[in-house]
Short mmCIF file of C-alpha atoms in Angstrom, two decimals:
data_model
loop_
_atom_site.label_atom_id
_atom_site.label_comp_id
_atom_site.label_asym_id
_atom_site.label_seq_id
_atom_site.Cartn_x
_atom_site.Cartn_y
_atom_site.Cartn_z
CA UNK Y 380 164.10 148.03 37.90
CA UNK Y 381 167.66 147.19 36.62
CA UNK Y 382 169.99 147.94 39.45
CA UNK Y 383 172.77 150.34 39.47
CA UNK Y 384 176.21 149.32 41.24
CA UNK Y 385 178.79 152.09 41.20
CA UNK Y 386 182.45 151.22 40.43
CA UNK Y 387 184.56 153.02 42.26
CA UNK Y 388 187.99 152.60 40.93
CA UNK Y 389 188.20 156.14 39.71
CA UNK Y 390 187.71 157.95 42.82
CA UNK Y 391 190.42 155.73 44.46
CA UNK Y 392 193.07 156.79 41.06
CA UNK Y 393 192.59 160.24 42.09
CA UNK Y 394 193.34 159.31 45.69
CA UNK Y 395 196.41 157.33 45.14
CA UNK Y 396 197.36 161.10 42.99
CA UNK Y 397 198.53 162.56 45.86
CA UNK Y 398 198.62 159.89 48.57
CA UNK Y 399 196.74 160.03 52.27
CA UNK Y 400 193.26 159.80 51.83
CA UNK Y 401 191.27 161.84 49.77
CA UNK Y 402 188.68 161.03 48.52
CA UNK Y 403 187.94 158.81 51.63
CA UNK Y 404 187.13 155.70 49.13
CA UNK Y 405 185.27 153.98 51.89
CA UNK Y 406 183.33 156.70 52.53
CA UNK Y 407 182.48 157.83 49.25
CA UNK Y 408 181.10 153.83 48.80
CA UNK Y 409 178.85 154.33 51.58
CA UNK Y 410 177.68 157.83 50.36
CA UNK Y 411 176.59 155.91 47.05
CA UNK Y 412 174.38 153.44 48.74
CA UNK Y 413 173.28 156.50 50.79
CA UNK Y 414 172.60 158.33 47.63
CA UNK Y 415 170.79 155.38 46.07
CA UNK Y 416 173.21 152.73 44.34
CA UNK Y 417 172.23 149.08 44.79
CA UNK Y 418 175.51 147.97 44.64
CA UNK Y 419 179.23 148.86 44.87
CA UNK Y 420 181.63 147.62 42.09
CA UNK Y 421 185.70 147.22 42.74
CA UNK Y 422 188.22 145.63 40.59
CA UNK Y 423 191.58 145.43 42.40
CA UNK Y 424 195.00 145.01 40.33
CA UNK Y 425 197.95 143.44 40.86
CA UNK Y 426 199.79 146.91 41.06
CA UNK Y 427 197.03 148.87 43.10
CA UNK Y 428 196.64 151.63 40.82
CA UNK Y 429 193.60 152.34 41.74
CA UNK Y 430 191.81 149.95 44.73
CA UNK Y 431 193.64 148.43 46.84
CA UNK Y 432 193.39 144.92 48.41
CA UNK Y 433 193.10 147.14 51.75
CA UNK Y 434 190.19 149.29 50.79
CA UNK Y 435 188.17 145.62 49.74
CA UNK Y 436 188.78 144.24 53.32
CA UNK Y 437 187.29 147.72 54.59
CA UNK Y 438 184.80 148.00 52.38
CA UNK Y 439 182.90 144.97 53.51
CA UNK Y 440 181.35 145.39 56.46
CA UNK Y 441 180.61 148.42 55.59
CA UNK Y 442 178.64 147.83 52.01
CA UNK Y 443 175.00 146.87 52.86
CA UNK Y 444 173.68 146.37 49.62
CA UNK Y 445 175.91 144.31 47.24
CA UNK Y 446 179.62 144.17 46.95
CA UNK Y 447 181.44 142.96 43.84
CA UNK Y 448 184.55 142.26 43.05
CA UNK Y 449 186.23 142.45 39.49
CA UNK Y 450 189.30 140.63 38.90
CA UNK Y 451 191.32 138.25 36.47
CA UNK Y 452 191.78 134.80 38.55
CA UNK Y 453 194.76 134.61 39.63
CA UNK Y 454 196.36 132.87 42.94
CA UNK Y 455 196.34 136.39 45.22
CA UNK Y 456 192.28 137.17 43.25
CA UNK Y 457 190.81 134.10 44.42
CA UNK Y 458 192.51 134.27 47.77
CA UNK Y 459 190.97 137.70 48.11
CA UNK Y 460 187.73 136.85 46.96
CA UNK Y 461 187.20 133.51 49.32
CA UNK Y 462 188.17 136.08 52.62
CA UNK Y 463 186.04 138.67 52.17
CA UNK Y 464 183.10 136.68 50.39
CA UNK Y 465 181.50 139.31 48.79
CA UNK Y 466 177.82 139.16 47.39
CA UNK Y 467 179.63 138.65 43.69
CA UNK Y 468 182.82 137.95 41.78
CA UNK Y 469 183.04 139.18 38.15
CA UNK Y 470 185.72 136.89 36.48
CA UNK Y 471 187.80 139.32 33.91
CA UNK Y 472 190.39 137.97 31.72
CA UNK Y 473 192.54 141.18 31.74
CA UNK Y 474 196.26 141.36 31.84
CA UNK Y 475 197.99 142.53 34.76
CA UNK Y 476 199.05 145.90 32.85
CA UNK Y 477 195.21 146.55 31.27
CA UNK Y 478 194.17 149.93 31.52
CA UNK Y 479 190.39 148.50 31.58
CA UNK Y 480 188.35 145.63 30.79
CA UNK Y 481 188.95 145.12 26.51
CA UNK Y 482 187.32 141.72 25.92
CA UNK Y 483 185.41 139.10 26.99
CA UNK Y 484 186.56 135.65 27.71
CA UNK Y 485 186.24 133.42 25.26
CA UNK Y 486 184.58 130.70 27.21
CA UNK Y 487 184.76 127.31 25.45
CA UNK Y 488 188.66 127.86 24.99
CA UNK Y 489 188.99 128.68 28.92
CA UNK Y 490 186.50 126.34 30.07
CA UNK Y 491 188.09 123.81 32.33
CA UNK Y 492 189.86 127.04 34.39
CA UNK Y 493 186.65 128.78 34.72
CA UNK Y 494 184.45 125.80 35.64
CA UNK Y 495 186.73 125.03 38.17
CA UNK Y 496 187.47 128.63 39.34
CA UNK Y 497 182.93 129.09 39.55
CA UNK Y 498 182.93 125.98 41.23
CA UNK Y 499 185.51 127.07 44.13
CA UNK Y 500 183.52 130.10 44.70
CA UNK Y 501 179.83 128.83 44.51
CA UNK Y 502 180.45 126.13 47.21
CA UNK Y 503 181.30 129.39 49.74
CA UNK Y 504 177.90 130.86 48.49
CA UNK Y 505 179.71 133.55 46.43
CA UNK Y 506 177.27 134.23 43.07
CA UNK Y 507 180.11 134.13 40.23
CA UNK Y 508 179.74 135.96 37.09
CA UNK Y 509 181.73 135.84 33.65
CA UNK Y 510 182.61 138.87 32.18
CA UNK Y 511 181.96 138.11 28.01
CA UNK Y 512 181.51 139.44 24.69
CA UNK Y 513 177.86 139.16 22.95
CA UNK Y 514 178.44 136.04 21.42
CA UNK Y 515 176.21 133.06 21.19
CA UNK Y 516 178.91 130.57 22.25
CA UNK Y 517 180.45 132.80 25.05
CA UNK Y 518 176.85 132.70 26.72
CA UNK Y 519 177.04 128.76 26.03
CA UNK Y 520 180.26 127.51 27.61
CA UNK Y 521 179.84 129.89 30.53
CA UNK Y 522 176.36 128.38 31.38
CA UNK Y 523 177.85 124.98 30.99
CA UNK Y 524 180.67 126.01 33.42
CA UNK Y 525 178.70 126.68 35.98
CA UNK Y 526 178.36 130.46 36.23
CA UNK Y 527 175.42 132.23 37.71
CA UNK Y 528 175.33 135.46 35.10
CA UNK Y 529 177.22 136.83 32.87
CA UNK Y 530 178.75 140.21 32.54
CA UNK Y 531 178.32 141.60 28.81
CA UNK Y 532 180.52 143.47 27.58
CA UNK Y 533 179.25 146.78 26.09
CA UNK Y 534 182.21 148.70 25.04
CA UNK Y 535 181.28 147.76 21.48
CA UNK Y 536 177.26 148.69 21.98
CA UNK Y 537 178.50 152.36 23.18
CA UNK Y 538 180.94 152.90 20.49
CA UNK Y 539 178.14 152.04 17.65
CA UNK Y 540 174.99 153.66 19.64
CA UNK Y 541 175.30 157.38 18.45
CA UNK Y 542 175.81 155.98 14.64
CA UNK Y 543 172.99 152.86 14.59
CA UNK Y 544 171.63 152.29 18.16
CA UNK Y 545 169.51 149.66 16.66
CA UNK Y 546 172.33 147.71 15.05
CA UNK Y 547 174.24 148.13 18.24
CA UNK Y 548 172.14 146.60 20.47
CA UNK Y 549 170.81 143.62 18.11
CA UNK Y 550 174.03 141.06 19.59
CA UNK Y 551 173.13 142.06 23.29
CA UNK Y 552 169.38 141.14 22.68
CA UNK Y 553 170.50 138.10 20.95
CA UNK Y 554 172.73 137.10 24.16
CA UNK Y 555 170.90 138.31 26.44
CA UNK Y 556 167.85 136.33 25.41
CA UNK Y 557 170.10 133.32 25.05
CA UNK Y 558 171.57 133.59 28.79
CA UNK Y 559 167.85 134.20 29.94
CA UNK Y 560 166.50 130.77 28.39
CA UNK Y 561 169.73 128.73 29.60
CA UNK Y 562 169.19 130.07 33.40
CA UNK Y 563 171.54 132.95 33.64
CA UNK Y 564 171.40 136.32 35.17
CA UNK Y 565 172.56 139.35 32.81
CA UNK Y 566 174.78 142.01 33.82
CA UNK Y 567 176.22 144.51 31.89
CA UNK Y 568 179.16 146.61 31.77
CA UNK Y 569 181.88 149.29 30.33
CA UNK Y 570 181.38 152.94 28.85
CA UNK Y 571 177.51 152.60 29.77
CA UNK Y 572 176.86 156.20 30.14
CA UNK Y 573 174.06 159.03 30.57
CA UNK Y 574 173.78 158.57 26.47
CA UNK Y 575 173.02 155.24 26.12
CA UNK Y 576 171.95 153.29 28.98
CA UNK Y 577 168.31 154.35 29.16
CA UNK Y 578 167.73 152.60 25.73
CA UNK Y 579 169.86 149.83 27.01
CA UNK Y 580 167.36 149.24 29.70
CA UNK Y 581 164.61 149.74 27.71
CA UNK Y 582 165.53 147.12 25.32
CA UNK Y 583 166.78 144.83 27.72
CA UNK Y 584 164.51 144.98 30.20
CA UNK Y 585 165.62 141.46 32.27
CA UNK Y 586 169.17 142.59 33.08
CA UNK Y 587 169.90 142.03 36.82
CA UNK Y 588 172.42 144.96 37.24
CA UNK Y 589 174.60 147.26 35.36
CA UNK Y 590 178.40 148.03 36.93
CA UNK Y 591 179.19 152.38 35.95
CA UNK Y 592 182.37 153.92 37.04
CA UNK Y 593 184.20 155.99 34.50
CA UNK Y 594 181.35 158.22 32.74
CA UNK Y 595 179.04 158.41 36.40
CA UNK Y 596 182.19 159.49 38.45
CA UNK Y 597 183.33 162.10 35.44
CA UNK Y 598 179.34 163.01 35.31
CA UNK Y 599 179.52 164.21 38.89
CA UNK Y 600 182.26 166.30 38.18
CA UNK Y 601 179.61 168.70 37.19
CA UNK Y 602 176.30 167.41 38.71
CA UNK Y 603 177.26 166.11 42.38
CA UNK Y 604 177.53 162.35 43.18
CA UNK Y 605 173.92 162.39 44.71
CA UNK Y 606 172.49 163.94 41.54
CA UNK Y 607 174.77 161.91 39.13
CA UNK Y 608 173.30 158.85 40.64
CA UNK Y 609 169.43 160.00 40.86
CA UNK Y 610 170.29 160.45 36.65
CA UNK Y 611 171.60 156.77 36.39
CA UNK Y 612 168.70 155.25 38.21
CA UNK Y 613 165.93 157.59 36.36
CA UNK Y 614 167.31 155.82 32.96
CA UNK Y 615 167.19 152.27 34.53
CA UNK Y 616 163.43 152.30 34.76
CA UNK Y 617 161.59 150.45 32.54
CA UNK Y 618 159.18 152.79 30.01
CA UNK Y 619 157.97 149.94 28.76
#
């Protein structure tokens, strides 16, 4: 079964609305392993907008499935990733003013920063993934940099599914199968949702984990986090 880690970023934006501290973020992390989740997901900003460096330093000891951190590379990231050590680092190339994740890196152009940035982190045991489009040569240049997965992309899957799910899925086979044969774990990430991630897992069935925030925290708007999250896992399991 394809495991589920829950990205939290949106409960802590509606925190930082009003200030103090509710939602607890720390709490509601451990209420999602509680509730099921293999895995908790944060991506901290320069700015803070939503998690804070803070709430990563408390959130490890606490997490005891897997924690993993999102983040574009820079100086006060990697500092942040090599003291708290987390389970996994997601490398992003986002601008500091990104809304959200809205590409991949292109690997081959950014290879001798990301080989030495996986490097860095694998000799203090941390599993390093690269966040990437579905493209051949993206899944190429980050096996030859060193990474242990990579992160793909799926804005553009979502986007296409309710139109042609079978023509929107066809690159994420194609890179998926590719990162399987060179040694690479497969992740999977961005505007998965209730809608489409059941075929998804069903077509993929040898991705490692997929990383929800936005759509699972609006879906338990209505349903309850502990419900919201039984849904998520129900469409991870293989029917095949």
């Amino acid at each position: 079964m394809i495991k589920l880690s829950v990205n939290i970023n949106k409960v802590a934006t509606i925190r930082n609305a009003r200030g103090g501290n509710t939602p607890d973020v720390l709490k509601v992390a451990q209420d999602c392993e509680r509730f099921g989740a293999e895995g908790i997901t944060v991506h901290p900003r320069p700015d803070e907008r939503h998690i804070r460096y803070a709430d990563v330093y408390g959130l490890k000891p606490l997490i005891t499935t897997e924690l993993n951190i999102e983040g574009y590379p820079a100086e006060a990231f990697i500092d942040l990733v090599l003291k708290v050590k987390p389970n996994q680092v997601t490398l992003v190339p986002d601008a500091p003013d990104a809304i959200t994740s809205n590409a991949g890196w292109k690997t081959k152009a950014n290879f001798a920063m990301l080989s030495e940035i996986v490097e860095t982190f694998r000799e203090k045991g941390i599993r390093t993934s690269i966040f990437i489009a579905p493209e051949q040569e993206d899944v190429e240049w980050a096996a030859k940099a060193g990474a242990d997965r990579v992160e793909l992309y799926t804005e553009p899957y979502a986007a296409q599914y309710p139109d042609n799910k079978e023509l929107a899925i066809a690159p994420f086979v194609e890179a998926a199968s590719l990162a399987r044969q060179l040694g690479l774990g497969v992740n999977a990430g961005h505007d998965l949702s209730l809608t489409n991630l059941a075929y998804l897992a069903e077509t993929i069935d040898w991705i490692d984990e997929v990383s929800i925030g936005h759509a699972l925290i609006c879906d338990a708007l209505y349903f309850g986090l502990e419900k919201t999250i039984s849904l998520y896992k129900a469409c991870l399991i293989n029917r095949k």
